[in-house]
Coordinates of C-alpha atoms in Angstrom, one line a residue:
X6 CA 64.0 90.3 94.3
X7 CA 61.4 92.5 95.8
X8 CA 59.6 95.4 93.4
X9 CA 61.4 97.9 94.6
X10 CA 64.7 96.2 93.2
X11 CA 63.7 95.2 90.3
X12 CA 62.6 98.8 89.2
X13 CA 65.5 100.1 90.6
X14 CA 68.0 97.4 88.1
X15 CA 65.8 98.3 85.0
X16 CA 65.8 102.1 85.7
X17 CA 69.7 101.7 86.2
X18 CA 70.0 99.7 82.9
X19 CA 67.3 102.0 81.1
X20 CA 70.1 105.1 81.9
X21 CA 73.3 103.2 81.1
X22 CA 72.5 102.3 78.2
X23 CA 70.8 105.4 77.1
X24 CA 73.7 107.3 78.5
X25 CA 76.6 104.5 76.1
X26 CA 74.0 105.0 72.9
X27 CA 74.3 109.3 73.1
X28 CA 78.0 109.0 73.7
X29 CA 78.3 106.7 70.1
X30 CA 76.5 108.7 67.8
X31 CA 73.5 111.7 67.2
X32 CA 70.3 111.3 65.8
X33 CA 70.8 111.8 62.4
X34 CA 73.7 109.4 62.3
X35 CA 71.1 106.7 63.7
X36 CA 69.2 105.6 60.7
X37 CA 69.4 105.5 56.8
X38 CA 67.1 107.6 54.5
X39 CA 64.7 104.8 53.8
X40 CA 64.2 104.2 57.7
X41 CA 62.6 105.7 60.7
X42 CA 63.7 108.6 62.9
X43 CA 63.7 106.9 66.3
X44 CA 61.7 108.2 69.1
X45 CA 64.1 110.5 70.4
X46 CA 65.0 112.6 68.0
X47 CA 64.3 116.1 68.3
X48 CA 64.6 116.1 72.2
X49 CA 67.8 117.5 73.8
X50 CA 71.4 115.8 72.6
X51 CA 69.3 114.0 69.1
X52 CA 69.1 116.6 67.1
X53 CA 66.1 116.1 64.0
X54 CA 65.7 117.1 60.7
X55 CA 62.1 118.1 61.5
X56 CA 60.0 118.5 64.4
X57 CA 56.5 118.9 65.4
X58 CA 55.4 120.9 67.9
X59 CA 52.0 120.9 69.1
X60 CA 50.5 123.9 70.8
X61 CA 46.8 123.2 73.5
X62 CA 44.9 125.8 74.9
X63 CA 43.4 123.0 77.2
X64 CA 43.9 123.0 80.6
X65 CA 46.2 126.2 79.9
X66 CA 48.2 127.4 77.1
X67 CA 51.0 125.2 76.5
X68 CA 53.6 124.0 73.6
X69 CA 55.0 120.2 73.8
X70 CA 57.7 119.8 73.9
X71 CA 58.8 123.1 75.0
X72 CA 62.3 121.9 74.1
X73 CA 63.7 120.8 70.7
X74 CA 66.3 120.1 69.1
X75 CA 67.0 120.4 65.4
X76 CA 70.1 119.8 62.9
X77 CA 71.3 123.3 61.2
X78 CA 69.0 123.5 58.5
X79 CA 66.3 121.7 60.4
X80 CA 62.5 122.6 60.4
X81 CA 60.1 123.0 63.1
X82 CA 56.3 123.1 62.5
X83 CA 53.9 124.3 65.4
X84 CA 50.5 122.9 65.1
X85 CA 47.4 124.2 67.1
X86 CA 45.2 121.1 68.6
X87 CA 43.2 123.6 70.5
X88 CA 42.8 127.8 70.7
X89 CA 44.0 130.2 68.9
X90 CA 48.1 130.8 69.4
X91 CA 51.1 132.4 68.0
X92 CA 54.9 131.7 67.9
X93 CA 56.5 135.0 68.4
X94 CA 60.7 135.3 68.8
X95 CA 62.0 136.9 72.1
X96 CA 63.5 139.4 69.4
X97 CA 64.7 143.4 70.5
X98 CA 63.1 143.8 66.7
X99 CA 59.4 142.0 67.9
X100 CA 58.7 141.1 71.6
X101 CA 61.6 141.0 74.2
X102 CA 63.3 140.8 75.5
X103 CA 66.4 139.8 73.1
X104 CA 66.7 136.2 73.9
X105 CA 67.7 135.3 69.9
X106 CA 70.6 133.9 69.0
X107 CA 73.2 137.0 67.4
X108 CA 72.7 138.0 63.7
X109 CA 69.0 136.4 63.1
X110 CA 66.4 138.7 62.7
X111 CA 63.3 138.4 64.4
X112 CA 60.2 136.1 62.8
X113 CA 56.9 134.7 64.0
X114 CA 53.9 133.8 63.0
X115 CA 50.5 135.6 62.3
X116 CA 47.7 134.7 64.5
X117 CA 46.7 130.8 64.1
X118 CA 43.1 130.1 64.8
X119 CA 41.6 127.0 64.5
X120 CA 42.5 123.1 64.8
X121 CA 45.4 122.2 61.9
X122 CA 46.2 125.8 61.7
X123 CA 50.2 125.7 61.9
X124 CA 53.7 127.3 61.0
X125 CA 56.9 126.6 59.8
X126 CA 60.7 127.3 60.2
X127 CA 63.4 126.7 58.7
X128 CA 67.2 127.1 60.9
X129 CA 69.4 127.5 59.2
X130 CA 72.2 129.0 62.0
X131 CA 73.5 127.3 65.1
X132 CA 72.0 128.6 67.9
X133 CA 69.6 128.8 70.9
X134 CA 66.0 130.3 70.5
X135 CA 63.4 131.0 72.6
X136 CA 59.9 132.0 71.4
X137 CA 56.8 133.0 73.1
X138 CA 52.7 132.5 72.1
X139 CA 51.6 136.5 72.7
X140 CA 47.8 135.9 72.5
X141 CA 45.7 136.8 74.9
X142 CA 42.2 134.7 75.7
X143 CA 41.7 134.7 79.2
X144 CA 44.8 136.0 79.9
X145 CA 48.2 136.5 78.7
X146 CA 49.4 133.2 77.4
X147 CA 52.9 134.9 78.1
X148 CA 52.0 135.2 81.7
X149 CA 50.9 131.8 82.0
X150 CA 54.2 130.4 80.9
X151 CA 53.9 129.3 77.2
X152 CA 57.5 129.7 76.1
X153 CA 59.3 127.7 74.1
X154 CA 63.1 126.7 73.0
X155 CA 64.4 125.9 69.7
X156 CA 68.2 124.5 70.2
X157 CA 69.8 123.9 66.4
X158 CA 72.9 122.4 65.9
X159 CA 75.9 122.4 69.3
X160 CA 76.6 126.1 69.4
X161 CA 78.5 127.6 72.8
X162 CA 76.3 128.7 74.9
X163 CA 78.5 131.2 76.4
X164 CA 77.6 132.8 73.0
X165 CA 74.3 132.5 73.2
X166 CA 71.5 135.5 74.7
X167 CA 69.1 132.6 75.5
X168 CA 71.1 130.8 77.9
X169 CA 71.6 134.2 79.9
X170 CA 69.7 134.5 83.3
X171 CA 66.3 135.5 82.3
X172 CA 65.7 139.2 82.7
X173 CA 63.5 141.2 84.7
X174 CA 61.1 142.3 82.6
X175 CA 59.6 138.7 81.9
X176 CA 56.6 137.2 83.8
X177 CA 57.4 135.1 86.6
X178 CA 56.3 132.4 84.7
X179 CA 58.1 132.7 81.9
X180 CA 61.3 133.3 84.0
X181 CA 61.3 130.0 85.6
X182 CA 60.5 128.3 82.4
X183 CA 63.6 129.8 81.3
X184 CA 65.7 128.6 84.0
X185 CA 64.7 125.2 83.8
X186 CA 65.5 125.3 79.8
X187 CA 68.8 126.5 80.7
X188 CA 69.3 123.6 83.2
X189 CA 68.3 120.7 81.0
X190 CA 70.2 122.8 77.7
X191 CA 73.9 123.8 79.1
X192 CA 75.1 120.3 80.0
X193 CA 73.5 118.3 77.0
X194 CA 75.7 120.9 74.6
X195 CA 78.4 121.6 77.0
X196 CA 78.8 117.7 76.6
X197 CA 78.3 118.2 73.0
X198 CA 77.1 115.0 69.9

């Protein structure tokens, strides 16, 4: 079996049974309260109780992952490593434009400066939300692309304004950040838990 085929049968088998395991069960129905969450949860299709996302200045302004996925009543906590940041919703009420799932207001968090500076949110509604670092350093961590995507719980996304074509107004950046959340988000919940 030459190297080629052998990576190819483990990458096959890697994606079957990845692809069995999400059709059994979600996340949270993966481990007991005295055990582990396992790796995945909090990525797309194993949604977590609580996530951390950590937000770099260094080599460009960036949160990872710029995708989660949380349980309805989940938390996420963004934690600076490097620079100073925000987390700012794509709220009509804030900084649009409205990409916010319907009836939540808009929130965000004050400047965070400093290593181990950080913020917290609880969400509580279904629902897809994008968010945005506003700061300015060098340049507009906006226009550099630092966007990020909150999914919580399996809402439809023909119901939701974040998984709308992104509008004009946004930087370029952000845009296609945008469209390549909504083409790893629609089929995970179009497929739904």
């Amino acid at each position: 079996m030459t190297l080629t085929s052998r990576r190819h049968v483990l990458r096959s088998s890697a994606l079957a049974i990845a692809a069995f395991g999400g059709c059994l069960d979600t996340a949270a129905d993966r481990f007991d309260d005295d055990e582990q969450a396992p790796e995945d949860a909090g990525e797309l299709g194993a949604p977590a109780e609580r996530v951390t996302v950590t937000i770099n200045s260094q080599p460009y302004p960036e949160f990872e992952p710029q995708v989660v996925h949380v349980v309805p009543g989940g938390t996420v906590e963004w934690l600076v490593e490097t620079g100073r940041h925000d987390v700012t919703a794509y709220h009509e009420d804030e900084h649009g434009p409205h990409r916010t799932s319907d009836g939540v207001g808009s929130w965000g968090s004050d400047r965070l400066t400093g290593v181990g500076s950080s913020y917290e949110r609880t969400f509580d509604q279904a629902g897809v939300y994008d968010y945005v670092d506003t700061q300015q350093v060098c340049t507009s961590h906006e226009i550099a692309g630092n966007i990020g995507r909150v999914v919580v719980g399996w809402p439809d996304t023909d119901d939701e304004p974040a998984m709308a074509e992104p509008q004009p107004e946004l930087p370029s950046q952000a845009a296609r950040a945008i469209e390549q959340f909504n083409e790893e988000t629609r089929p995970v919940l179009e497929a739904g838990p």
